[in-house]
PDB file of C-alpha atoms in Angstrom:
ATOM      1  CA  MET A   1     134.495  72.164  57.490  1.00  0.00           C
ATOM      2  CA  SER A   2     133.533  71.743  61.151  1.00  0.00           C
ATOM      3  CA  ASP A   3     135.138  73.524  64.058  1.00  0.00           C
ATOM      4  CA  TRP A   4     137.595  71.180  65.829  1.00  0.00           C
ATOM      5  CA  ARG A   5     136.572  72.468  69.225  1.00  0.00           C
ATOM      6  CA  GLY A   6     132.905  71.541  68.835  1.00  0.00           C
ATOM      7  CA  THR A   7     130.124  73.203  70.744  1.00  0.00           C
ATOM      8  CA  GLU A   8     131.420  72.146  74.167  1.00  0.00           C
ATOM      9  CA  GLY A   9     134.710  73.921  73.523  1.00  0.00           C
ATOM     10  CA  ALA A  10     132.851  77.048  72.452  1.00  0.00           C
ATOM     11  CA  ARG A  11     130.810  77.043  75.681  1.00  0.00           C
ATOM     12  CA  ASN A  12     133.903  76.890  77.873  1.00  0.00           C
ATOM     13  CA  ARG A  13     136.191  79.220  75.946  1.00  0.00           C
ATOM     14  CA  TYR A  14     135.300  82.492  77.623  1.00  0.00           C
ATOM     15  CA  PRO A  15     135.097  82.189  81.410  1.00  0.00           C
ATOM     16  CA  ILE A  16     135.757  85.926  81.750  1.00  0.00           C
ATOM     17  CA  VAL A  17     132.570  86.661  79.820  1.00  0.00           C
ATOM     18  CA  SER A  18     130.575  84.339  82.068  1.00  0.00           C
ATOM     19  CA  MET A  19     132.075  86.106  85.092  1.00  0.00           C
ATOM     20  CA  GLY A  20     130.821  89.407  83.677  1.00  0.00           C
ATOM     21  CA  VAL A  21     127.388  87.846  83.181  1.00  0.00           C
ATOM     22  CA  PHE A  22     127.541  86.519  86.753  1.00  0.00           C
ATOM     23  CA  TRP A  23     128.299  89.986  88.132  1.00  0.00           C
ATOM     24  CA  TRP A  24     125.317  91.361  86.199  1.00  0.00           C
ATOM     25  CA  VAL A  25     123.110  88.538  87.541  1.00  0.00           C
ATOM     26  CA  GLU A  26     124.358  89.204  91.068  1.00  0.00           C
ATOM     27  CA  SER A  27     123.738  92.949  90.929  1.00  0.00           C
ATOM     28  CA  THR A  28     120.311  92.380  89.400  1.00  0.00           C
ATOM     29  CA  ALA A  29     119.188  89.587  91.741  1.00  0.00           C
ATOM     30  CA  THR A  30     120.375  91.311  94.910  1.00  0.00           C
ATOM     31  CA  ASN A  31     118.342  94.427  94.107  1.00  0.00           C
ATOM     32  CA  PRO A  32     115.663  94.404  96.855  1.00  0.00           C
ATOM     33  CA  SER A  33     112.794  94.972  94.421  1.00  0.00           C
ATOM     34  CA  PHE A  34     113.971  92.591  91.698  1.00  0.00           C
ATOM     35  CA  PHE A  35     111.775  89.638  92.659  1.00  0.00           C
ATOM     36  CA  GLU A  36     108.686  91.848  92.646  1.00  0.00           C
ATOM     37  CA  VAL A  37     108.889  92.104  88.842  1.00  0.00           C
ATOM     38  CA  SER A  38     107.578  89.537  86.387  1.00  0.00           C
ATOM     39  CA  ALA A  39     108.545  85.890  86.681  1.00  0.00           C
ATOM     40  CA  GLU A  40     109.932  85.945  83.116  1.00  0.00           C
ATOM     41  CA  THR A  41     112.766  88.285  84.097  1.00  0.00           C
ATOM     42  CA  THR A  42     113.476  86.256  87.230  1.00  0.00           C
ATOM     43  CA  SER A  43     113.676  83.008  85.309  1.00  0.00           C
ATOM     44  CA  LEU A  44     116.042  84.523  82.712  1.00  0.00           C
ATOM     45  CA  VAL A  45     118.459  85.578  85.437  1.00  0.00           C
ATOM     46  CA  LEU A  46     118.340  82.164  87.087  1.00  0.00           C
ATOM     47  CA  VAL A  47     118.713  80.339  83.748  1.00  0.00           C
ATOM     48  CA  LEU A  48     121.870  82.355  83.097  1.00  0.00           C
ATOM     49  CA  LEU A  49     123.096  81.343  86.539  1.00  0.00           C
ATOM     50  CA  ASP A  50     122.444  77.667  85.739  1.00  0.00           C
ATOM     51  CA  GLU A  51     124.320  77.978  82.456  1.00  0.00           C
ATOM     52  CA  ILE A  52     127.339  79.456  84.232  1.00  0.00           C
ATOM     53  CA  THR A  53     127.098  76.658  86.812  1.00  0.00           C
ATOM     54  CA  SER A  54     127.105  73.999  84.091  1.00  0.00           C
ATOM     55  CA  CYS A  55     129.975  75.453  82.057  1.00  0.00           C
ATOM     56  CA  HIS A  56     132.365  77.034  84.554  1.00  0.00           C
ATOM     57  CA  PRO A  57     133.212  74.980  87.664  1.00  0.00           C
ATOM     58  CA  LEU A  58     135.714  77.581  88.877  1.00  0.00           C
ATOM     59  CA  GLN A  59     132.810  79.970  89.446  1.00  0.00           C
ATOM     60  CA  HIS A  60     130.805  77.581  91.642  1.00  0.00           C
ATOM     61  CA  THR A  61     131.963  79.306  94.838  1.00  0.00           C
ATOM     62  CA  TYR A  62     130.639  82.669  93.649  1.00  0.00           C
ATOM     63  CA  ILE A  63     127.353  81.123  92.561  1.00  0.00           C
ATOM     64  CA  MET A  64     126.998  79.317  95.870  1.00  0.00           C
ATOM     65  CA  SER A  65     127.561  82.549  97.768  1.00  0.00           C
ATOM     66  CA  LEU A  66     124.907  84.355  95.721  1.00  0.00           C
ATOM     67  CA  LEU A  67     122.351  81.546  96.079  1.00  0.00           C
ATOM     68  CA  GLN A  68     122.975  81.381  99.820  1.00  0.00           C
ATOM     69  CA  ARG A  69     122.407  85.137 100.182  1.00  0.00           C
ATOM     70  CA  LEU A  70     119.217  84.915  98.117  1.00  0.00           C
ATOM     71  CA  LEU A  71     117.966  81.939 100.123  1.00  0.00           C
ATOM     72  CA  GLU A  72     118.604  83.587 103.478  1.00  0.00           C
ATOM     73  CA  ALA A  73     117.245  87.007 102.468  1.00  0.00           C
ATOM     74  CA  SER A  74     113.794  88.125 103.490  1.00  0.00           C
ATOM     75  CA  TYR A  75     111.312  89.437 100.979  1.00  0.00           C
ATOM     76  CA  PRO A  76     108.623  91.235 103.003  1.00  0.00           C
ATOM     77  CA  SER A  77     106.616  92.352  99.971  1.00  0.00           C
ATOM     78  CA  LEU A  78     106.382  88.761  98.706  1.00  0.00           C
ATOM     79  CA  GLU A  79     104.991  86.997 101.771  1.00  0.00           C
ATOM     80  CA  VAL A  80     102.565  84.925  99.698  1.00  0.00           C
ATOM     81  CA  GLN A  81     105.159  83.817  97.136  1.00  0.00           C
ATOM     82  CA  MET A  82     108.054  83.514  99.622  1.00  0.00           C
ATOM     83  CA  GLN A  83     107.978  79.695  99.851  1.00  0.00           C
ATOM     84  CA  GLU A  84     107.783  79.334  96.073  1.00  0.00           C
ATOM     85  CA  LEU A  85     110.675  81.756  95.563  1.00  0.00           C
ATOM     86  CA  LYS A  86     112.867  79.989  98.124  1.00  0.00           C
ATOM     87  CA  ARG A  87     111.972  76.641  96.557  1.00  0.00           C
ATOM     88  CA  THR A  88     113.180  78.046  93.237  1.00  0.00           C
ATOM     89  CA  PHE A  89     116.494  79.007  94.862  1.00  0.00           C
ATOM     90  CA  LEU A  90     116.730  75.488  96.282  1.00  0.00           C
ATOM     91  CA  ASP A  91     116.211  74.075  92.777  1.00  0.00           C
ATOM     92  CA  HIS A  92     119.186  76.080  91.572  1.00  0.00           C
ATOM     93  CA  MET A  93     121.247  74.947  94.569  1.00  0.00           C
ATOM     94  CA  ILE A  94     120.352  71.355  93.685  1.00  0.00           C
ATOM     95  CA  HIS A  95     121.542  72.037  90.150  1.00  0.00           C
ATOM     96  CA  LEU A  96     124.797  73.370  91.616  1.00  0.00           C
ATOM     97  CA  LEU A  97     125.036  70.209  93.732  1.00  0.00           C
ATOM     98  CA  SER A  98     124.542  68.078  90.601  1.00  0.00           C
ATOM     99  CA  CYS A  99     127.464  69.933  89.006  1.00  0.00           C
ATOM    100  CA  ASP A 100     129.860  68.586  91.684  1.00  0.00           C
ATOM    101  CA  HIS A 101     129.572  71.313  94.310  1.00  0.00           C
ATOM    102  CA  VAL A 102     128.073  68.858  96.770  1.00  0.00           C
ATOM    103  CA  ILE A 103     129.571  69.476 100.208  1.00  0.00           C
ATOM    104  CA  PRO A 104     129.203  73.294 100.179  1.00  0.00           C
ATOM    105  CA  VAL A 105     125.541  73.059  99.128  1.00  0.00           C
ATOM    106  CA  VAL A 106     124.616  70.444 101.736  1.00  0.00           C
ATOM    107  CA  SER A 107     126.607  72.336 104.396  1.00  0.00           C
ATOM    108  CA  CYS A 108     124.665  75.503 103.570  1.00  0.00           C
ATOM    109  CA  ILE A 109     121.321  73.735 104.000  1.00  0.00           C
ATOM    110  CA  HIS A 110     122.552  72.182 107.248  1.00  0.00           C
ATOM    111  CA  LYS A 111     123.485  75.662 108.551  1.00  0.00           C
ATOM    112  CA  CYS A 112     120.057  76.955 107.507  1.00  0.00           C
ATOM    113  CA  MET A 113     118.432  74.115 109.449  1.00  0.00           C
ATOM    114  CA  ILE A 114     120.472  74.892 112.570  1.00  0.00           C
ATOM    115  CA  SER A 115     119.846  78.637 112.389  1.00  0.00           C
ATOM    116  CA  GLY A 116     116.172  78.236 111.527  1.00  0.00           C
ATOM    117  CA  THR A 117     116.382  80.435 108.415  1.00  0.00           C
ATOM    118  CA  LEU A 118     114.643  77.804 106.282  1.00  0.00           C
ATOM    119  CA  ASP A 119     111.250  76.295 106.872  1.00  0.00           C
ATOM    120  CA  HIS A 120     111.274  72.529 107.521  1.00  0.00           C
ATOM    121  CA  SER A 121     109.088  71.943 104.465  1.00  0.00           C
ATOM    122  CA  LEU A 122     111.775  73.527 102.258  1.00  0.00           C
ATOM    123  CA  ILE A 123     114.509  71.413 103.836  1.00  0.00           C
ATOM    124  CA  ARG A 124     112.283  68.342 103.356  1.00  0.00           C
ATOM    125  CA  TYR A 125     111.938  69.298  99.679  1.00  0.00           C
ATOM    126  CA  PHE A 126     115.733  69.630  99.401  1.00  0.00           C
ATOM    127  CA  VAL A 127     116.334  66.256 101.082  1.00  0.00           C
ATOM    128  CA  SER A 128     113.761  64.580  98.861  1.00  0.00           C
ATOM    129  CA  GLU A 129     115.269  66.030  95.676  1.00  0.00           C
ATOM    130  CA  VAL A 130     118.833  65.168  96.679  1.00  0.00           C
ATOM    131  CA  LEU A 131     117.872  61.591  97.552  1.00  0.00           C
ATOM    132  CA  SER A 132     116.264  61.266  94.114  1.00  0.00           C
ATOM    133  CA  ILE A 133     119.510  62.126  92.283  1.00  0.00           C
ATOM    134  CA  ILE A 134     122.191  60.438  94.395  1.00  0.00           C
ATOM    135  CA  GLY A 135     123.157  56.809  94.746  1.00  0.00           C
ATOM    136  CA  PRO A 136     125.614  54.656  96.659  1.00  0.00           C
ATOM    137  CA  PRO A 137     128.414  54.481  97.492  1.00  0.00           C
ATOM    138  CA  TYR A 138     128.326  57.599  99.654  1.00  0.00           C
ATOM    139  CA  SER A 139     131.485  59.256 100.885  1.00  0.00           C
ATOM    140  CA  THR A 140     132.083  59.648 104.590  1.00  0.00           C
ATOM    141  CA  GLU A 141     132.335  63.411 104.157  1.00  0.00           C
ATOM    142  CA  PHE A 142     128.966  63.583 102.388  1.00  0.00           C
ATOM    143  CA  THR A 143     127.173  61.405 104.919  1.00  0.00           C
ATOM    144  CA  SER A 144     128.616  63.380 107.835  1.00  0.00           C
ATOM    145  CA  VAL A 145     127.096  66.569 106.400  1.00  0.00           C
ATOM    146  CA  PHE A 146     123.851  65.098 105.022  1.00  0.00           C
ATOM    147  CA  LEU A 147     122.986  62.758 107.902  1.00  0.00           C
ATOM    148  CA  PRO A 148     122.019  65.533 110.379  1.00  0.00           C
ATOM    149  CA  LEU A 149     119.278  66.596 107.959  1.00  0.00           C
ATOM    150  CA  LEU A 150     117.891  63.052 108.088  1.00  0.00           C
ATOM    151  CA  GLN A 151     118.070  62.882 111.866  1.00  0.00           C
ATOM    152  CA  ASN A 152     115.540  65.679 112.280  1.00  0.00           C
ATOM    153  CA  ASP A 153     112.135  64.024 112.674  1.00  0.00           C
ATOM    154  CA  GLU A 154     110.276  67.179 111.630  1.00  0.00           C
ATOM    155  CA  ILE A 155     112.017  67.012 108.259  1.00  0.00           C
ATOM    156  CA  VAL A 156     111.958  63.304 107.423  1.00  0.00           C
ATOM    157  CA  SER A 157     108.914  61.953 109.268  1.00  0.00           C
ATOM    158  CA  SER A 158     106.688  62.278 106.195  1.00  0.00           C
ATOM    159  CA  LEU A 159     109.402  60.837 103.922  1.00  0.00           C
ATOM    160  CA  VAL A 160     109.828  57.545 105.819  1.00  0.00           C
ATOM    161  CA  SER A 161     107.425  54.670 105.160  1.00  0.00           C
ATOM    162  CA  GLN A 162     106.460  51.746 107.384  1.00  0.00           C
ATOM    163  CA  THR A 163     108.005  49.251 104.946  1.00  0.00           C
ATOM    164  CA  LYS A 164     111.394  50.998 105.044  1.00  0.00           C
ATOM    165  CA  ASP A 165     111.671  51.034 101.228  1.00  0.00           C
ATOM    166  CA  ASP A 166     111.664  54.826 101.045  1.00  0.00           C
ATOM    167  CA  PRO A 167     114.721  56.861  99.887  1.00  0.00           C
ATOM    168  CA  VAL A 168     115.597  57.946 103.446  1.00  0.00           C
ATOM    169  CA  SER A 169     115.696  54.369 104.762  1.00  0.00           C
ATOM    170  CA  LEU A 170     117.633  53.180 101.714  1.00  0.00           C
ATOM    171  CA  PHE A 171     120.180  55.960 102.212  1.00  0.00           C
ATOM    172  CA  LEU A 172     120.577  55.130 105.902  1.00  0.00           C
ATOM    173  CA  ALA A 173     121.077  51.454 105.053  1.00  0.00           C
ATOM    174  CA  GLU A 174     123.938  52.348 102.673  1.00  0.00           C
ATOM    175  CA  CYS A 175     125.723  54.908 104.887  1.00  0.00           C
ATOM    176  CA  PRO A 176     129.413  54.147 105.392  1.00  0.00           C
ATOM    177  CA  HIS A 177     129.100  55.146 109.029  1.00  0.00           C
ATOM    178  CA  LYS A 178     125.683  55.118 110.568  1.00  0.00           C
ATOM    179  CA  SER A 179     124.884  57.497 113.336  1.00  0.00           C
ATOM    180  CA  LYS A 180     124.936  55.634 116.604  1.00  0.00           C
ATOM    181  CA  LYS A 181     124.028  57.233 119.845  1.00  0.00           C
ATOM    182  CA  LYS A 182     126.870  56.891 122.271  1.00  0.00           C
ATOM    183  CA  LYS A 183     125.924  55.411 125.573  1.00  0.00           C
ATOM    184  CA  LYS A 184     127.462  56.926 128.632  1.00  0.00           C
ATOM    185  CA  SER A 185     129.374  54.397 130.614  1.00  0.00           C
ATOM    186  CA  LYS A 186     128.631  54.253 134.284  1.00  0.00           C
ATOM    187  CA  ASN A 187     131.477  53.760 136.667  1.00  0.00           C
ATOM    188  CA  ASN A 188     130.295  51.722 139.621  1.00  0.00           C
TER     189      ASN A 188
END
């Protein structure tokens, strides 16, 4: 006889357990020397974070906060692997975005762009990945947060093609409200 709840019900039954796992992940990942250890341990922690993201939407805010802290942190002993590590964090933020936590994730990247805490190549990677998983119609709220990333030439210049059939141009063509520069009126 099969369980009437199925496997999906079993995954979502114990949010308190996933919160305990999250707290362990948070205390482990925020340890300054954690990312100096083997990649296998790092990936286990981040896989657990992805599983919590997929199964427990009420914990998205906590996950977002942790990923933001990890993304903005500096890792002086990992200068060579810093870009790769931050790209990994971006991958997990993109996963969080794909699990319906869109506006907070894009807002975080926008803040990182303004403050200069993220390299333009990492923001370009984020924009490219997001454009590959989204499609029209786009909400006004989303475009108002995402559009500033596309207006930075240093980020999107290598993503735009001459033929305008690239993801950036296609997104701009579908925007509910396109960014228009306001002209100052002259009173004569």
